GROMACS .gro file of C-alpha atoms in nm:
model
  188
    1HIS     CA    1   0.395   1.219   1.078
    2ARG     CA    2   0.304   1.533   0.893
    3GLU     CA    3   0.490   1.382   0.597
    4TYR     CA    4   0.179   1.180   0.502
    5GLU     CA    5  -0.038   1.490   0.517
    6LYS     CA    6   0.204   1.675   0.288
    7ALA     CA    7   0.240   1.381   0.049
    8GLY     CA    8  -0.134   1.318   0.036
    9GLU     CA    9  -0.079   0.945   0.082
   10VAL     CA   10   0.086   0.689   0.307
   11THR     CA   11   0.413   0.553   0.173
   12GLY     CA   12   0.736   0.399   0.290
   13GLU     CA   13   0.797   0.203   0.605
   14LEU     CA   14   0.453   0.246   0.761
   15LEU     CA   15   0.284   0.111   0.448
   16SER     CA   16   0.515  -0.189   0.411
   17THR     CA   17   0.502  -0.276   0.783
   18TYR     CA   18   0.121  -0.250   0.783
   19GLN     CA   19   0.099  -0.489   0.489
   20GLU     CA   20   0.362  -0.732   0.624
   21MET     CA   21   0.181  -0.758   0.957
   22GLY     CA   22  -0.152  -0.830   0.785
   23LEU     CA   23  -0.323  -0.543   0.965
   24ALA     CA   24  -0.553  -0.475   0.667
   25LEU     CA   25  -0.704  -0.819   0.723
   26VAL     CA   26  -0.771  -0.787   1.097
   27ASP     CA   27  -1.152  -0.794   1.073
   28ILE     CA   28  -1.182  -1.045   0.788
   29PRO     CA   29  -1.273  -1.388   0.934
   30GLU     CA   30  -1.009  -1.658   0.944
   31SER     CA   31  -1.239  -1.880   0.735
   32LEU     CA   32  -1.195  -1.630   0.451
   33GLY     CA   33  -0.818  -1.596   0.499
   34GLY     CA   34  -0.814  -1.297   0.731
   35VAL     CA   35  -0.681  -1.252   1.084
   36GLY     CA   36  -1.028  -1.291   1.237
   37LEU     CA   37  -1.019  -1.034   1.519
   38GLY     CA   38  -1.343  -0.869   1.407
   39ALA     CA   39  -1.459  -0.513   1.444
   40ILE     CA   40  -1.307  -0.471   1.790
   41GLY     CA   41  -0.964  -0.580   1.670
   42SER     CA   42  -0.992  -0.350   1.370
   43SER     CA   43  -1.098  -0.061   1.593
   44ILE     CA   44  -0.798  -0.113   1.820
   45VAL     CA   45  -0.559  -0.114   1.524
   46SER     CA   46  -0.721   0.202   1.382
   47GLU     CA   47  -0.714   0.377   1.718
   48GLU     CA   48  -0.346   0.302   1.771
   49LEU     CA   49  -0.254   0.414   1.419
   50GLY     CA   50  -0.474   0.722   1.457
   51TRP     CA   51  -0.288   0.825   1.769
   52GLY     CA   52   0.011   0.892   1.546
   53ASP     CA   53  -0.172   1.026   1.240
   54ALA     CA   54  -0.549   1.012   1.193
   55GLY     CA   55  -0.523   1.058   0.817
   56ALA     CA   56  -0.275   0.774   0.785
   57ALA     CA   57  -0.496   0.545   0.993
   58ILE     CA   58  -0.781   0.569   0.746
   59ALA     CA   59  -0.565   0.600   0.435
   60LEU     CA   60  -0.398   0.261   0.462
   61PRO     CA   61  -0.506  -0.012   0.218
   62GLY     CA   62  -0.760  -0.277   0.303
   63PRO     CA   63  -1.132  -0.333   0.285
   64GLY     CA   64  -1.207  -0.070   0.549
   65MET     CA   65  -1.579  -0.043   0.623
   66VAL     CA   66  -1.657  -0.288   0.341
   67THR     CA   67  -1.594  -0.581   0.577
   68PRO     CA   68  -1.855  -0.501   0.845
   69VAL     CA   69  -2.115  -0.404   0.582
   70VAL     CA   70  -2.063  -0.722   0.378
   71ARG     CA   71  -2.049  -0.938   0.692
   72ALA     CA   72  -2.376  -0.789   0.818
   73LEU     CA   73  -2.569  -0.778   0.491
   74GLY     CA   74  -2.408  -1.026   0.250
   75SER     CA   75  -2.455  -1.398   0.199
   76GLU     CA   76  -2.160  -1.634   0.257
   77ALA     CA   77  -2.098  -1.644  -0.119
   78GLN     CA   78  -2.102  -1.264  -0.141
   79GLN     CA   79  -1.866  -1.234   0.157
   80LYS     CA   80  -1.621  -1.471  -0.006
   81ALA     CA   81  -1.642  -1.304  -0.349
   82ILE     CA   82  -1.605  -0.950  -0.214
   83LEU     CA   83  -1.351  -1.004   0.064
   84SER     CA   84  -1.121  -1.257  -0.110
   85PRO     CA   85  -0.951  -0.998  -0.335
   86PHE     CA   86  -0.833  -0.814  -0.021
   87VAL     CA   87  -0.680  -1.134   0.118
   88ASP     CA   88  -0.512  -1.209  -0.215
   89ASP     CA   89  -0.363  -0.859  -0.247
   90ALA     CA   90  -0.310  -0.647   0.066
   91SER     CA   91  -0.270  -0.332  -0.144
   92LYS     CA   92  -0.636  -0.330  -0.252
   93ARG     CA   93  -0.880  -0.083  -0.097
   94GLY     CA   94  -1.251  -0.081  -0.030
   95ALA     CA   95  -1.503   0.202  -0.007
   96VAL     CA   96  -1.851   0.264   0.131
   97ALA     CA   97  -2.067   0.530  -0.037
   98PHE     CA   98  -2.348   0.661   0.183
   99ILE     CA   99  -2.321   1.042   0.191
  100GLU     CA  100  -2.480   1.237  -0.093
  101PRO     CA  101  -2.366   1.574  -0.232
  102ASN     CA  102  -2.647   1.755  -0.052
  103SER     CA  103  -2.542   1.586   0.278
  104VAL     CA  104  -2.854   1.375   0.299
  105SER     CA  105  -2.851   1.101   0.560
  106ASP     CA  106  -3.226   1.031   0.560
  107PRO     CA  107  -3.285   0.753   0.306
  108ALA     CA  108  -3.628   0.894   0.222
  109GLU     CA  109  -3.440   1.192   0.076
  110PHE     CA  110  -3.170   0.992  -0.106
  111GLN     CA  111  -3.126   1.091  -0.467
  112THR     CA  112  -2.925   0.776  -0.547
  113THR     CA  113  -3.175   0.514  -0.660
  114TRP     CA  114  -3.183   0.152  -0.765
  115GLU     CA  115  -3.410  -0.024  -1.013
  116LYS     CA  116  -3.434  -0.394  -1.098
  117LYS     CA  117  -3.361  -0.444  -1.469
  118GLY     CA  118  -3.367  -0.800  -1.598
  119SER     CA  119  -3.134  -1.011  -1.386
  120GLY     CA  120  -2.945  -0.710  -1.248
  121TYR     CA  121  -2.985  -0.366  -1.102
  122VAL     CA  122  -2.930  -0.015  -1.232
  123LEU     CA  123  -2.803   0.249  -0.991
  124ASN     CA  124  -2.840   0.619  -1.064
  125GLY     CA  125  -2.710   0.907  -0.855
  126GLN     CA  126  -2.408   1.056  -0.686
  127LYS     CA  127  -2.225   1.001  -0.361
  128ALA     CA  128  -1.983   1.241  -0.196
  129PHE     CA  129  -1.676   1.216   0.026
  130VAL     CA  130  -1.621   0.848  -0.051
  131LEU     CA  131  -1.306   0.736   0.130
  132ASN     CA  132  -1.086   0.547  -0.121
  133GLY     CA  133  -1.349   0.612  -0.389
  134ALA     CA  134  -1.094   0.648  -0.669
  135ASN     CA  135  -0.893   0.340  -0.573
  136ALA     CA  136  -1.149   0.096  -0.436
  137GLU     CA  137  -1.168  -0.260  -0.564
  138TYR     CA  138  -1.529  -0.267  -0.442
  139THR     CA  139  -1.749   0.024  -0.341
  140ILE     CA  140  -2.055  -0.054  -0.131
  141VAL     CA  141  -2.321   0.190  -0.252
  142PHE     CA  142  -2.635   0.258  -0.051
  143ALA     CA  143  -2.934   0.346  -0.269
  144VAL     CA  144  -3.310   0.367  -0.228
  145GLU     CA  145  -3.563   0.200  -0.455
  146LYS     CA  146  -3.703   0.429  -0.721
  147VAL     CA  147  -4.060   0.438  -0.584
  148ALA     CA  148  -4.283   0.698  -0.420
  149ASN     CA  149  -4.264   0.731  -0.039
  150ALA     CA  150  -3.939   0.538  -0.015
  151GLY     CA  151  -3.777   0.493   0.326
  152TRP     CA  152  -3.540   0.260   0.511
  153ALA     CA  153  -3.729  -0.049   0.392
  154GLN     CA  154  -3.638   0.035   0.032
  155VAL     CA  155  -3.266   0.098   0.100
  156LYS     CA  156  -3.023  -0.165  -0.028
  157ALA     CA  157  -2.647  -0.191  -0.034
  158PHE     CA  158  -2.482  -0.284  -0.363
  159ALA     CA  159  -2.124  -0.404  -0.412
  160VAL     CA  160  -1.996  -0.225  -0.722
  161ASN     CA  161  -1.669  -0.353  -0.867
  162LYS     CA  162  -1.426  -0.090  -0.994
  163ALA     CA  163  -1.446  -0.248  -1.341
  164ASN     CA  164  -1.816  -0.162  -1.370
  165PRO     CA  165  -1.845   0.082  -1.664
  166GLY     CA  166  -2.131   0.268  -1.489
  167LEU     CA  167  -1.907   0.377  -1.202
  168LYS     CA  168  -1.751   0.718  -1.260
  169VAL     CA  169  -1.507   0.871  -1.013
  170GLY     CA  170  -1.486   1.248  -0.972
  171GLN     CA  171  -1.196   1.460  -0.858
  172ARG     CA  172  -1.030   1.411  -0.525
  173ARG     CA  173  -1.177   1.632  -0.252
  174ILE     CA  174  -0.942   1.869  -0.073
  175THR     CA  175  -0.992   1.837   0.302
  176MET     CA  176  -0.877   2.027   0.609
  177GLY     CA  177  -0.668   1.757   0.768
  178LEU     CA  178  -0.684   1.386   0.689
  179ARG     CA  179  -0.505   1.470   0.364
  180ALA     CA  180  -0.324   1.137   0.361
  181ALA     CA  181  -0.666   0.984   0.295
  182GLU     CA  182  -0.825   1.008  -0.049
  183PHE     CA  183  -1.186   1.127  -0.059
  184SER     CA  184  -1.369   1.160  -0.389
  185ASP     CA  185  -1.719   1.177  -0.531
  186ILE     CA  186  -1.867   0.903  -0.745
  187ALA     CA  187  -2.147   0.896  -0.999
  188LEU     CA  188  -2.348   0.596  -1.108
   0.00000   0.00000   0.00000
């Protein structure tokens, strides 16, 4: 399936079959309109698809890692609001932004911060190698509170809709392999 690597995206029969079978909705609960097989079911689907083409397996539409993050951290209302668009339109994609340009994984060193402003939040910073970053309906952004000595306790996850004017998407990253998948940087 080198054709997807060359094209830089998944198209054709694989894409239509994936959508027809509802495989993008495997880990979304039945109560929200999904298939309801959870993380294990999603892992099995990804593993089988990855056997043929790892890039294609992660490039296909769907909420991706948004589902387990929202299921673990979101309220029922947030789960419904964030996951419903994926049920309504199987071509939508989700993204999770954790990695920073300087490859920081320790939240105490995150440069992406959040601040409470009025009834909302303001996020400032950059994230790198965001899978589906340019095409995501929702991007879950991990940020640390803008305070001294911040650590894990000050890290929050924010669901940022693609329509948010503060979300800026950078150029697509060129990768060695997995070229069917779209990785980009984002700025907030």
